[in-house]
Tab-separated table of C-alpha atoms in Angstrom:
chain	number	residue	atom	x	y	z
A	628	MET	CA	19.741	-19.282	14.099
A	629	SER	CA	16.193	-20.565	14.850
A	630	ASP	CA	17.617	-23.902	16.043
A	631	ALA	CA	20.563	-22.269	17.795
A	632	ALA	CA	18.282	-19.782	19.546
A	633	ALA	CA	16.353	-22.600	21.206
A	634	TYR	CA	19.543	-24.200	22.601
A	635	ILE	CA	21.071	-20.846	23.593
A	636	LYS	CA	17.919	-19.910	25.477
A	637	LYS	CA	17.861	-23.272	27.253
A	638	ASP	CA	21.577	-23.582	28.060
A	639	LYS	CA	22.172	-19.967	29.099
A	640	ARG	CA	18.706	-19.462	30.646
A	641	ILE	CA	18.046	-16.198	28.863
A	642	THR	CA	14.788	-14.587	27.761
A	643	ASP	CA	13.333	-14.093	24.269
A	644	ASN	CA	14.330	-10.400	24.354
A	645	GLN	CA	17.922	-11.375	25.134
A	646	VAL	CA	17.902	-13.820	22.220
A	647	ASP	CA	16.626	-10.999	19.983
A	648	THR	CA	19.422	-8.743	21.257
A	649	LEU	CA	22.008	-11.427	20.453
A	650	ALA	CA	20.629	-11.734	16.909
A	651	GLY	CA	20.822	-7.939	16.602
A	652	TYR	CA	24.498	-7.886	17.598
A	653	LEU	CA	25.211	-10.477	14.905
A	654	TYR	CA	23.578	-8.246	12.297
A	655	TRP	CA	25.685	-5.241	13.323
A	656	LEU	CA	28.893	-7.242	13.103
A	657	SER	CA	27.981	-8.426	9.607
A	658	ILE	CA	27.198	-4.839	8.630
A	659	LEU	CA	30.665	-3.784	9.810
A	660	GLY	CA	32.279	-6.529	7.717
A	661	SER	CA	30.306	-5.528	4.620
A	662	PHE	CA	31.150	-1.855	5.122
A	663	ILE	CA	34.918	-2.375	5.158
A	664	ALA	CA	35.081	-5.136	2.531
A	665	GLY	CA	34.423	-2.976	-0.543
A	666	GLY	CA	37.279	-0.559	0.105
A	667	ILE	CA	39.671	-3.365	1.054
A	668	SER	CA	38.929	-5.309	-2.132
A	669	ASP	CA	39.549	-2.180	-4.241
A	670	ARG	CA	43.010	-1.909	-2.654
A	671	ILE	CA	44.273	-5.492	-2.362
A	672	GLY	CA	42.023	-7.262	-4.898
A	673	ARG	CA	38.895	-9.421	-4.827
A	674	HIS	CA	40.902	-12.660	-4.727
A	675	SER	CA	43.055	-11.615	-1.779
A	676	THR	CA	40.063	-10.301	0.165
A	677	ILE	CA	38.241	-13.620	-0.172
A	678	MET	CA	41.358	-15.497	0.912
A	679	TRP	CA	41.855	-13.362	4.039
A	680	THR	CA	38.142	-13.591	4.837
A	681	GLY	CA	38.290	-17.391	4.757
A	682	GLY	CA	41.367	-17.403	6.953
A	683	PHE	CA	39.823	-15.164	9.590
A	684	PHE	CA	36.637	-17.219	9.528
A	685	SER	CA	38.668	-20.365	10.268
A	686	ILE	CA	40.424	-18.603	13.166
A	687	GLY	CA	37.136	-17.392	14.616
A	688	THR	CA	35.579	-20.842	14.394
A	689	LEU	CA	38.561	-22.490	16.104
A	690	LEU	CA	38.429	-19.891	18.872
A	691	MET	CA	34.795	-20.779	19.545
A	692	GLY	CA	35.475	-24.496	19.463
A	693	LEU	CA	38.576	-24.494	21.683
A	694	ALA	CA	37.558	-21.687	24.034
A	695	TYR	CA	37.362	-22.465	27.741
A	696	ASN	CA	35.377	-19.339	28.697
A	697	ASN	CA	32.666	-17.083	27.279
A	698	ALA	CA	35.082	-14.230	26.559
A	699	LEU	CA	37.009	-16.263	23.962
A	700	ILE	CA	33.752	-17.573	22.502
A	701	THR	CA	32.600	-13.960	22.101
A	702	VAL	CA	35.866	-12.939	20.413
A	703	GLY	CA	35.597	-15.892	18.035
A	704	ARG	CA	32.009	-14.999	17.215
A	705	ILE	CA	32.967	-11.381	16.481
A	706	VAL	CA	35.735	-12.476	14.103
A	707	ASN	CA	33.363	-14.947	12.461
A	708	GLN	CA	30.527	-12.503	11.924
A	709	VAL	CA	32.739	-9.742	10.515
A	710	SER	CA	34.217	-12.323	8.121
A	711	ILE	CA	30.719	-13.399	7.064
A	712	GLY	CA	29.774	-9.800	6.289
A	713	SER	CA	32.949	-9.341	4.237
A	714	ALA	CA	32.375	-12.538	2.280
A	715	LEU	CA	28.765	-11.562	1.532
A	716	ALA	CA	29.964	-8.244	0.105
A	717	ILE	CA	32.824	-9.546	-2.057
A	718	ALA	CA	32.082	-13.056	-3.371
A	719	PRO	CA	29.236	-12.043	-5.768
A	720	VAL	CA	31.263	-9.076	-7.063
A	721	TYR	CA	34.242	-11.322	-7.787
A	722	ILE	CA	32.099	-13.907	-9.592
A	723	ALA	CA	30.236	-11.263	-11.614
A	724	GLU	CA	33.550	-9.774	-12.782
A	725	ILE	CA	35.067	-13.080	-13.826
A	726	SER	CA	32.004	-14.738	-15.431
A	727	PRO	CA	31.018	-14.729	-19.121
A	728	ASP	CA	27.975	-12.579	-19.866
A	729	SER	CA	25.882	-15.549	-20.976
A	730	SER	CA	26.109	-17.286	-17.580
A	731	ARG	CA	26.819	-14.397	-15.224
A	732	GLY	CA	23.440	-14.608	-13.478
A	733	SER	CA	23.662	-18.319	-12.712
A	734	LEU	CA	27.267	-18.146	-11.530
A	735	THR	CA	26.824	-15.014	-9.423
A	736	SER	CA	23.899	-16.605	-7.572
A	737	LEU	CA	25.990	-19.658	-6.590
A	738	PRO	CA	27.256	-18.113	-3.299
A	739	GLU	CA	23.634	-17.805	-2.165
A	740	VAL	CA	23.017	-21.415	-3.191
A	741	ALA	CA	26.123	-22.513	-1.256
A	742	ILE	CA	24.977	-20.561	1.812
A	743	ASN	CA	21.601	-22.267	1.740
A	744	PHE	CA	23.042	-25.760	1.332
A	745	GLY	CA	25.569	-24.977	4.069
A	746	THR	CA	22.751	-23.914	6.373
A	747	LEU	CA	20.886	-27.106	5.524
A	748	PHE	CA	23.990	-29.151	6.299
A	749	GLY	CA	24.260	-27.396	9.662
A	750	TYR	CA	20.680	-28.310	10.556
A	751	LEU	CA	21.269	-31.909	9.519
A	752	CYS	CA	24.320	-32.030	11.782
A	753	ASN	CA	22.244	-30.635	14.632
A	754	TYR	CA	19.598	-33.261	14.034
A	755	PHE	CA	21.910	-36.277	13.966
A	756	ILE	CA	24.384	-35.399	16.726
A	757	SER	CA	22.103	-33.516	19.131
A	758	LYS	CA	22.599	-36.285	21.732
A	759	LEU	CA	26.381	-35.837	22.008
A	760	LYS	CA	27.691	-34.345	25.245
A	761	SER	CA	30.430	-32.411	23.461
A	762	ARG	CA	27.947	-31.240	20.903
A	763	ARG	CA	29.112	-27.634	20.753
A	764	HIS	CA	32.804	-28.467	20.373
A	765	PHE	CA	32.085	-31.150	17.789
A	766	LEU	CA	29.849	-28.911	15.678
A	767	VAL	CA	32.236	-25.978	15.866
A	768	GLY	CA	35.086	-28.251	14.840
A	769	LEU	CA	33.097	-29.295	11.782
A	770	GLY	CA	32.431	-25.629	11.071
A	771	ALA	CA	36.150	-24.890	10.851
A	772	ILE	CA	36.704	-27.415	8.054
A	773	SER	CA	34.829	-25.677	5.231
A	774	PRO	CA	36.400	-22.179	5.563
A	775	PHE	CA	39.826	-23.797	5.792
A	776	LEU	CA	39.179	-25.718	2.562
A	777	VAL	CA	37.867	-22.536	0.935
A	778	THR	CA	41.008	-20.655	1.939
A	779	ILE	CA	43.176	-23.379	0.402
A	780	GLY	CA	41.009	-23.477	-2.739
A	781	VAL	CA	41.258	-19.721	-3.248
A	782	PHE	CA	44.974	-20.119	-4.028
A	783	THR	CA	44.002	-21.842	-7.289
A	784	MET	CA	41.551	-19.091	-8.305
A	785	PRO	CA	42.543	-16.221	-10.613
A	786	GLU	CA	42.195	-12.574	-9.706
A	787	SER	CA	39.361	-10.516	-11.189
A	788	PRO	CA	40.512	-9.363	-14.666
A	789	ARG	CA	38.673	-6.085	-14.213
A	790	TRP	CA	40.515	-5.326	-10.978
A	791	LEU	CA	43.810	-6.197	-12.706
A	792	VAL	CA	43.069	-3.666	-15.463
A	793	MET	CA	42.409	-1.043	-12.773
A	794	GLN	CA	45.927	-1.773	-11.466
A	795	GLY	CA	47.462	-1.437	-14.936
A	796	ARG	CA	48.053	-5.205	-15.352
A	797	SER	CA	46.282	-5.667	-18.676
A	798	GLY	CA	48.517	-8.570	-19.715
A	799	ASP	CA	47.519	-10.651	-16.693
A	800	ALA	CA	43.895	-9.685	-17.253
A	801	ASN	CA	44.066	-10.847	-20.871
A	802	ASP	CA	45.413	-14.263	-19.810
A	803	ILE	CA	42.454	-14.749	-17.462
A	804	LEU	CA	39.926	-13.548	-20.058
A	805	GLU	CA	41.301	-16.037	-22.595
A	806	ARG	CA	40.517	-18.822	-20.107
A	807	THR	CA	37.050	-17.396	-19.454
A	808	TYR	CA	35.867	-16.781	-23.024
A	809	ASN	CA	35.694	-19.163	-25.969
A	810	SER	CA	38.126	-17.372	-28.261
A	811	GLN	CA	41.129	-15.087	-28.111
A	812	HIS	CA	39.277	-12.576	-30.296
A	813	GLU	CA	36.408	-12.377	-27.801
A	814	ALA	CA	38.871	-12.030	-24.916
A	815	SER	CA	40.730	-9.205	-26.697
A	816	ARG	CA	37.466	-7.413	-27.466
A	817	ARG	CA	36.331	-7.689	-23.860
A	818	LEU	CA	39.747	-6.453	-22.634
A	819	ALA	CA	39.458	-3.388	-24.874
A	820	GLU	CA	36.008	-2.625	-23.439
A	821	ILE	CA	37.297	-2.971	-19.879
A	822	GLU	CA	40.297	-0.724	-20.604
A	823	GLU	CA	37.983	1.887	-22.112
A	824	ALA	CA	35.714	1.725	-19.055
A	825	VAL	CA	38.694	2.034	-16.697
A	826	GLY	CA	40.072	4.973	-18.689
A	827	ASN	CA	36.729	6.786	-18.521
A	828	MET	CA	36.326	6.259	-14.793
A	829	GLN	CA	39.854	7.392	-13.942
A	830	ARG	CA	39.195	10.740	-15.600
A	831	THR	CA	36.497	11.562	-13.054
A	832	GLY	CA	39.110	12.347	-10.388
A	833	ARG	CA	36.716	11.657	-7.489
A	834	GLY	CA	36.691	9.167	-4.650
A	835	VAL	CA	34.237	6.285	-4.809
A	836	TRP	CA	32.113	7.369	-1.852
A	837	ARG	CA	32.030	10.923	-3.151
A	838	GLU	CA	30.881	9.727	-6.536
A	839	LEU	CA	28.239	7.499	-4.957
A	840	TRP	CA	26.757	10.068	-2.583
A	841	LEU	CA	28.036	13.613	-3.035
A	842	HIS	CA	28.635	14.063	-6.763
A	843	ARG	CA	26.470	11.322	-8.186
A	844	SER	CA	24.968	11.668	-11.632
A	845	PRO	CA	21.244	10.976	-12.144
A	846	PHE	CA	21.855	7.484	-13.512
A	847	VAL	CA	24.209	6.572	-10.618
A	848	TRP	CA	21.435	7.688	-8.269
A	849	HIS	CA	19.080	5.389	-10.193
A	850	MET	CA	21.510	2.490	-9.680
A	851	ILE	CA	21.663	3.198	-5.943
A	852	ILE	CA	17.867	3.281	-5.740
A	853	CYS	CA	17.647	-0.079	-7.538
A	854	VAL	CA	20.250	-1.712	-5.276
A	855	LEU	CA	18.688	-0.323	-2.111
A	856	GLY	CA	15.235	-1.280	-3.326
A	857	ILE	CA	15.915	-4.907	-4.270
A	858	ASN	CA	17.824	-5.580	-1.039
A	859	ILE	CA	15.119	-3.990	1.101
A	860	ILE	CA	12.491	-5.961	-0.822
A	861	GLN	CA	14.268	-9.238	-0.091
A	862	GLN	CA	13.977	-8.552	3.640
A	863	ALA	CA	10.602	-6.784	3.486
A	864	LEU	CA	8.996	-9.959	2.144
A	865	GLY	CA	9.911	-11.471	5.506
A	866	ILE	CA	11.963	-14.518	4.562
A	867	ASP	CA	14.688	-14.129	7.200
A	868	ILE	CA	12.288	-13.085	9.963
A	869	ILE	CA	9.806	-15.886	9.290
A	870	LEU	CA	12.563	-18.506	9.092
A	871	LEU	CA	14.300	-17.153	12.185
A	872	TYR	CA	11.150	-17.660	14.210
A	873	SER	CA	9.623	-20.506	12.218
A	874	ASN	CA	9.358	-22.563	15.407
A	875	ARG	CA	6.551	-20.282	16.546
A	876	ILE	CA	4.643	-20.897	13.336
A	877	PHE	CA	5.125	-24.636	13.837
A	878	GLU	CA	3.646	-24.236	17.309
A	879	LYS	CA	0.619	-22.515	15.773
A	880	ALA	CA	0.305	-25.551	13.498
A	881	GLY	CA	0.324	-27.906	16.485
A	882	VAL	CA	3.983	-29.020	16.382
A	883	THR	CA	5.203	-29.060	19.976
A	884	SER	CA	8.075	-31.567	20.118
A	885	SER	CA	11.609	-30.140	19.729
A	886	ASN	CA	12.582	-32.991	17.410
A	887	GLU	CA	9.506	-32.403	15.247
A	888	LYS	CA	10.268	-28.693	15.036
A	889	LEU	CA	13.848	-29.427	13.996
A	890	PHE	CA	12.589	-31.931	11.423
A	891	TRP	CA	10.241	-29.381	9.830
A	892	THR	CA	12.956	-26.734	9.972
A	893	ILE	CA	15.174	-29.074	7.953
A	894	ILE	CA	12.349	-29.626	5.442
A	895	VAL	CA	11.932	-25.853	5.084
A	896	HIS	CA	15.645	-25.414	4.363
A	897	ILE	CA	15.629	-28.297	1.897
A	898	VAL	CA	12.857	-26.511	-0.024
A	899	LYS	CA	14.718	-23.192	0.206
A	900	ALA	CA	18.042	-24.584	-1.034
A	901	THR	CA	16.390	-26.634	-3.792
A	902	PHE	CA	14.472	-23.697	-5.260
A	903	PHE	CA	17.555	-21.468	-5.034
A	904	LEU	CA	19.360	-24.046	-7.147
A	905	ILE	CA	16.469	-24.317	-9.613
A	906	ALA	CA	16.308	-20.533	-9.982
A	907	THR	CA	19.974	-20.321	-11.002
A	908	GLY	CA	19.165	-22.292	-14.156
A	909	TYR	CA	16.626	-19.685	-15.313
A	910	LEU	CA	18.340	-16.409	-14.462
A	911	ASP	CA	20.101	-16.257	-17.843
A	912	LYS	CA	17.144	-17.662	-19.793
A	913	VAL	CA	14.023	-15.982	-18.457
A	914	GLY	CA	15.685	-12.816	-17.210
A	915	ARG	CA	15.993	-11.112	-13.857
A	916	LYS	CA	12.923	-8.897	-14.066
A	917	LYS	CA	10.416	-11.555	-15.124
A	918	LEU	CA	11.583	-13.932	-12.393
A	919	LEU	CA	11.372	-11.151	-9.842
A	920	LEU	CA	7.819	-10.221	-10.802
A	921	GLY	CA	6.685	-13.849	-10.767
A	922	SER	CA	8.411	-14.529	-7.461
A	923	ILE	CA	6.958	-11.444	-5.762
A	924	SER	CA	3.437	-12.229	-7.020
A	925	ALA	CA	3.542	-15.823	-5.774
A	926	THR	CA	5.090	-14.748	-2.456
A	927	THR	CA	2.340	-12.180	-1.861
A	928	VAL	CA	-0.391	-14.743	-2.515
A	929	MET	CA	1.243	-17.298	-0.178
A	930	LEU	CA	1.621	-14.693	2.565
A	931	ALA	CA	-2.054	-13.773	2.269
A	932	ALA	CA	-3.122	-17.420	2.544
A	933	LEU	CA	-0.738	-18.147	5.437
A	934	GLY	CA	-1.884	-15.025	7.273
A	935	ILE	CA	-5.539	-16.050	6.957
A	936	CYS	CA	-4.834	-19.514	8.392
A	937	LEU	CA	-2.767	-18.144	11.285
A	938	ASN	CA	-5.450	-15.556	12.027
A	939	ILE	CA	-8.159	-18.216	12.175
A	940	ILE	CA	-6.081	-20.329	14.561
A	941	SER	CA	-5.256	-17.317	16.768
A	942	ASP	CA	-8.904	-16.223	16.957
A	943	ALA	CA	-9.973	-19.763	17.793
A	944	ASN	CA	-7.366	-19.962	20.582
A	945	ASN	CA	-8.596	-16.673	22.037
A	946	ILE	CA	-12.255	-17.714	21.928
A	947	ILE	CA	-11.923	-21.342	23.056
A	948	GLY	CA	-8.917	-20.824	25.313
A	949	ASP	CA	-7.590	-24.331	24.637
A	950	ALA	CA	-5.110	-24.765	21.793
A	951	ASN	CA	-5.855	-28.477	21.402
A	952	LYS	CA	-9.601	-27.890	21.107
A	953	SER	CA	-9.115	-24.983	18.702
A	954	HIS	CA	-6.927	-27.205	16.513
A	955	GLU	CA	-9.668	-29.812	16.459
A	956	GLU	CA	-12.239	-27.166	15.492
A	957	HIS	CA	-10.075	-25.790	12.673
A	958	ASN	CA	-8.161	-28.788	11.391
A	959	TRP	CA	-8.108	-27.430	7.853
A	960	ALA	CA	-6.338	-24.179	8.862
A	961	VAL	CA	-3.801	-26.107	10.958
A	962	ALA	CA	-3.196	-28.572	8.122
A	963	TYR	CA	-2.525	-25.771	5.608
A	964	CYS	CA	-0.035	-23.798	7.736
A	965	ILE	CA	3.081	-25.847	7.057
A	966	PRO	CA	2.374	-26.475	3.317
A	967	LEU	CA	1.739	-22.746	2.842
A	968	LEU	CA	4.979	-21.963	4.673
A	969	LEU	CA	6.839	-24.309	2.322
A	970	LEU	CA	5.190	-22.719	-0.744
A	971	TYR	CA	6.063	-19.269	0.569
A	972	VAL	CA	9.725	-20.264	0.986
A	973	ALA	CA	9.739	-21.758	-2.520
A	974	SER	CA	8.240	-18.551	-3.971
A	975	VAL	CA	10.874	-16.298	-2.406
A	976	SER	CA	13.728	-18.666	-3.262
A	977	SER	CA	12.740	-18.926	-6.915
A	978	GLY	CA	13.348	-15.239	-7.618
A	979	VAL	CA	13.850	-12.571	-4.975
A	980	GLY	CA	16.326	-14.685	-2.988
A	981	PRO	CA	19.074	-15.217	-5.579
A	982	ILE	CA	18.414	-12.187	-7.799
A	983	ALA	CA	19.054	-9.530	-5.140
A	984	SER	CA	22.777	-10.302	-5.023
A	985	VAL	CA	23.065	-10.887	-8.782
A	986	TYR	CA	21.426	-7.593	-9.703
A	987	SER	CA	23.382	-5.611	-7.116
A	988	ALA	CA	26.707	-7.058	-8.276
A	989	GLU	CA	26.291	-6.275	-11.964
A	990	ILE	CA	24.684	-2.855	-12.402
A	991	PHE	CA	27.441	-0.544	-11.102
A	992	PRO	CA	30.389	0.582	-13.232
A	993	LEU	CA	33.704	-1.050	-12.344
A	994	ARG	CA	34.951	1.847	-10.230
A	995	LEU	CA	31.811	1.822	-8.051
A	996	ARG	CA	30.981	-1.876	-8.084
A	997	ALA	CA	32.552	-3.227	-4.891
A	998	GLN	CA	31.464	-0.411	-2.620
A	999	GLY	CA	28.143	0.050	-4.396
A	1000	TYR	CA	27.373	-3.626	-3.818
A	1001	ALA	CA	28.404	-3.221	-0.169
A	1002	VAL	CA	25.764	-0.481	0.139
A	1003	GLY	CA	23.128	-3.005	-0.944
A	1004	ILE	CA	24.311	-5.645	1.534
A	1005	ILE	CA	24.305	-3.093	4.355
A	1006	ALA	CA	20.762	-2.027	3.407
A	1007	ASN	CA	19.714	-5.685	3.425
A	1008	GLN	CA	21.123	-6.321	6.875
A	1009	VAL	CA	19.907	-3.039	8.394
A	1010	THR	CA	16.413	-3.800	7.098
A	1011	GLY	CA	16.577	-7.273	8.625
A	1012	LEU	CA	17.680	-5.791	11.941
A	1013	ALA	CA	14.934	-3.155	11.828
A	1014	LEU	CA	12.257	-5.741	11.048
A	1015	SER	CA	13.427	-7.995	13.874
A	1016	THR	CA	13.203	-5.021	16.236
A	1017	ILE	CA	9.753	-3.994	15.001
A	1018	PHE	CA	8.029	-7.360	14.814
A	1019	LEU	CA	9.735	-9.609	17.303
A	1020	LYS	CA	9.762	-7.679	20.567
A	1021	ASP	CA	6.035	-8.301	20.776
A	1022	TYR	CA	5.844	-11.038	18.163
A	1023	HIS	CA	2.501	-11.817	16.575
A	1024	ALA	CA	2.762	-14.130	13.584
A	1025	THR	CA	-0.424	-12.955	11.858
A	1026	THR	CA	0.498	-9.259	12.052
A	1027	ALA	CA	3.975	-9.937	10.679
A	1028	VAL	CA	2.724	-12.091	7.793
A	1029	PHE	CA	0.072	-9.579	6.703
A	1030	SER	CA	2.598	-6.742	6.955
A	1031	PHE	CA	4.977	-8.607	4.650
A	1032	MET	CA	2.072	-9.258	2.278
A	1033	VAL	CA	1.401	-5.512	1.979
A	1034	CYS	CA	5.092	-4.983	1.231
A	1035	GLY	CA	4.662	-7.416	-1.668
A	1036	PHE	CA	2.368	-5.007	-3.523
A	1037	PHE	CA	4.855	-2.144	-3.232
A	1038	ALA	CA	7.701	-4.492	-4.237
A	1039	PHE	CA	5.906	-5.516	-7.444
A	1040	ALA	CA	5.341	-1.872	-8.432
A	1041	PHE	CA	8.968	-0.981	-7.686
A	1042	VAL	CA	10.391	-3.787	-9.827
A	1043	TYR	CA	7.939	-3.168	-12.683
A	1044	PHE	CA	8.436	0.588	-12.978
A	1045	ILE	CA	11.971	1.250	-11.672
A	1046	MET	CA	14.284	-1.684	-12.433
A	1047	PRO	CA	15.530	-2.280	-16.014
A	1048	GLU	CA	16.345	-5.788	-17.269
A	1049	THR	CA	20.082	-6.614	-17.277
A	1050	GLU	CA	20.071	-10.193	-18.585
A	1051	GLY	CA	22.492	-10.818	-21.454
A	1052	ARG	CA	24.220	-7.418	-21.258
A	1053	ALA	CA	27.982	-7.053	-20.820
A	1054	LEU	CA	29.102	-5.625	-17.473
A	1055	GLU	CA	30.656	-2.643	-19.251
A	1056	ASP	CA	27.344	-1.932	-21.053
A	1057	ILE	CA	24.846	-2.230	-18.210
A	1058	TRP	CA	25.361	1.347	-17.039
A	1059	LYS	CA	24.073	2.441	-20.467
A	1060	LEU	CA	20.663	1.000	-19.550
A	1061	PHE	CA	20.402	3.523	-16.754
A	1062	VAL	CA	21.603	6.363	-18.976
A	1063	GLU	CA	18.975	5.372	-21.578
A	1064	TYR	CA	16.323	5.174	-18.869
A	1065	PHE	CA	17.239	8.678	-17.679
A	1066	VAL	CA	17.217	10.026	-21.242
A	1067	ARG	CA	13.828	8.432	-21.924
A	1068	ARG	CA	12.399	9.879	-18.720
A	1069	SER	CA	13.901	13.259	-19.520
A	1070	THR	CA	12.550	13.147	-23.071
A	1071	ALA	CA	9.147	12.035	-21.850
A	1072	GLY	CA	9.202	14.778	-19.234
A	1073	GLU	CA	10.172	17.351	-21.870
A	1074	ARG	CA	7.347	16.162	-24.147
A	1075	GLU	CA	4.915	16.377	-21.244
A	1076	ARG	CA	6.198	19.854	-20.425
A	1077	GLN	CA	5.807	20.937	-24.041
A	1078	ARG	CA	2.267	19.527	-24.066
A	1079	ASP	CA	1.482	21.454	-20.887
A	1080	ILE	CA	2.939	24.648	-22.372
A	1081	GLY	CA	0.903	24.099	-25.534
A	1082	ALA	CA	-2.245	23.535	-23.506
A	1083	VAL	CA	-1.619	26.712	-21.515
A	1084	GLU	CA	-0.962	28.703	-24.696
A	1085	ALA	CA	-4.131	27.335	-26.312
A	1086	ALA	CA	-6.137	28.228	-23.219
A	1087	ALA	CA	-4.625	31.721	-23.236
A	1088	MET	CA	-5.519	32.164	-26.893
A	1089	GLU	CA	-9.067	30.981	-26.246
A	1090	LEU	CA	-9.357	33.401	-23.352
A	1091	GLN	CA	-8.056	36.204	-25.566
A	1092	ARG	CA	-10.636	35.376	-28.209
A	1093	ASN	CA	-13.388	35.412	-25.598
A	1094	VAL	CA	-12.227	38.778	-24.282
A	1095	GLU	CA	-12.144	40.213	-27.795
A	1096	ALA	CA	-15.600	38.825	-28.491
A	1097	MET	CA	-16.902	40.350	-25.281
A	1098	GLU	CA	-15.289	43.672	-26.147
A	1099	ALA	CA	-16.769	43.516	-29.633
A	1100	GLY	CA	-20.137	42.692	-28.132
A	1101	THR	CA	-19.812	45.567	-25.692
A	1102	ARG	CA	-18.955	48.013	-28.507
A	1103	SER	CA	-21.888	46.765	-30.568
A	1104	THR	CA	-24.257	47.223	-27.656
A	1105	ALA	CA	-22.949	50.716	-27.002
A	1106	GLY	CA	-23.470	51.646	-30.682
A	1107	ASP	CA	-27.040	50.339	-30.617
A	1108	ILE	CA	-27.809	52.354	-27.526
A	1109	GLU	CA	-26.343	55.512	-29.100
A	1110	LEU	CA	-28.285	54.880	-32.311
A	1111	GLN	CA	-31.472	54.399	-30.312
A	1112	ARG	CA	-30.851	57.655	-28.494
A	1113	ASN	CA	-30.264	59.517	-31.767
A	1114	THR	CA	-33.381	58.002	-33.280
A	1115	GLU	CA	-35.465	59.009	-30.279
A	1116	ALA	CA	-33.984	62.524	-30.387
A	1117	ALA	CA	-34.776	62.833	-34.100
A	1118	GLU	CA	-38.334	61.626	-33.535
A	1119	ALA	CA	-38.765	64.109	-30.680
A	1120	ALA	CA	-37.454	66.971	-32.840
A	1121	ALA	CA	-39.825	65.984	-35.631
A	1122	ARG	CA	-42.774	66.060	-33.247
A	1123	VAL	CA	-41.777	69.479	-31.985
A	1124	ASP	CA	-41.527	70.794	-35.550
A	1125	THR	CA	-44.922	69.311	-36.390
A	1126	GLU	CA	-46.594	70.870	-33.398
A	1127	ALA	CA	-44.953	74.239	-34.063
A	1128	SER	CA	-46.115	74.502	-37.684
A	1129	PRO	CA	-49.500	76.362	-38.315
């Protein structure tokens, strides 16, 4: 969008605020697609939903490419963006449900890897054919090829075995599991676990949205918190906002030519796609939580360093008033801006980027998975929209970068204390992690409560002893006073007797 925004602004002669509004509309359309995708996939299947999504995406792209007026272009864009939102909500769920446990993390992150390489390919196309007069029609035509191929390829893909079990088609599910796992015994064991999970969930008798929001158990609420948290974190670290307006950071670093900006944008996306791909190889070896903590830590450090450099350049511009002279005065800060931006992108892409979708797709029970994952995607996109509204109406790069850095500290604490590790666990067993977490917290809370009760009882007993001691002391003092009085009375009587005797 950063490259497209520049051409849209130039061709349509619109302002920055209008570009921001256009980006906001795109977010809302994606949110709509994500919202409806979960329920649709529960009814017609993950496989069919992906196939229809690819078909609609192809139609939308062709409408934009062949349109002769802005109205048809707008309709095509609406169809496209709703399809994108649907695909984002369903593809990771489908892959998580069909993958073996040992490689589920790597495989589930592949849609994110494909998105990043697709984005990179789009920028490369922009770079090499930017001189063509029919540039828009040519690029849109290229864009229609990939969803069409995906739609054709989906015909060869099997349906999710877990969805098939939900529909009572255990035989078909077993055939797919035998192709997925190494042995028939393992496939049969996994089928039995899925059937047990489906049997348990069907006895609840509640709708999915009711179970997610109205009648949720404590551990389902914990799952929702984790999904909302990791998706908000991904946006709160600023990756989409910074990339969307990366051209402005390049300008701070002294890059003024449009071709140079596009070149560095391509470099940024090469780094992003490469580290996404590298991260997929470690998700099932290192674990989700460790990669997240390392990624968030590195991202926070890079944001701090980038913010310092941008702040120095901004202050120099304000004092000197000449950007060229300020760049000469602070060459080191200018020189570090782009490398720090690349390191920041690498840090996010090596953990937070791919893990958000993986974690969200695997922690919910089967009955809640599709729509629970959609909740995470919606939270991700709403957060992105909110951040674009907050930071970009009066955009200041330094303020945005330091704000994202502060979010990094809260993100680290959230992952460390709230999110359990899911690596290596079967999909049907992951919910037990959240039950165990709740039981541990409840047990710990009960122990703490018992300790507090014991402390209160001990304090009460000590107070009682003090009161008794005071009472005993008071009685003793009263006895001494009475004895003293009696003694004095006896002495007085003796004196009287003595004086009275002859």
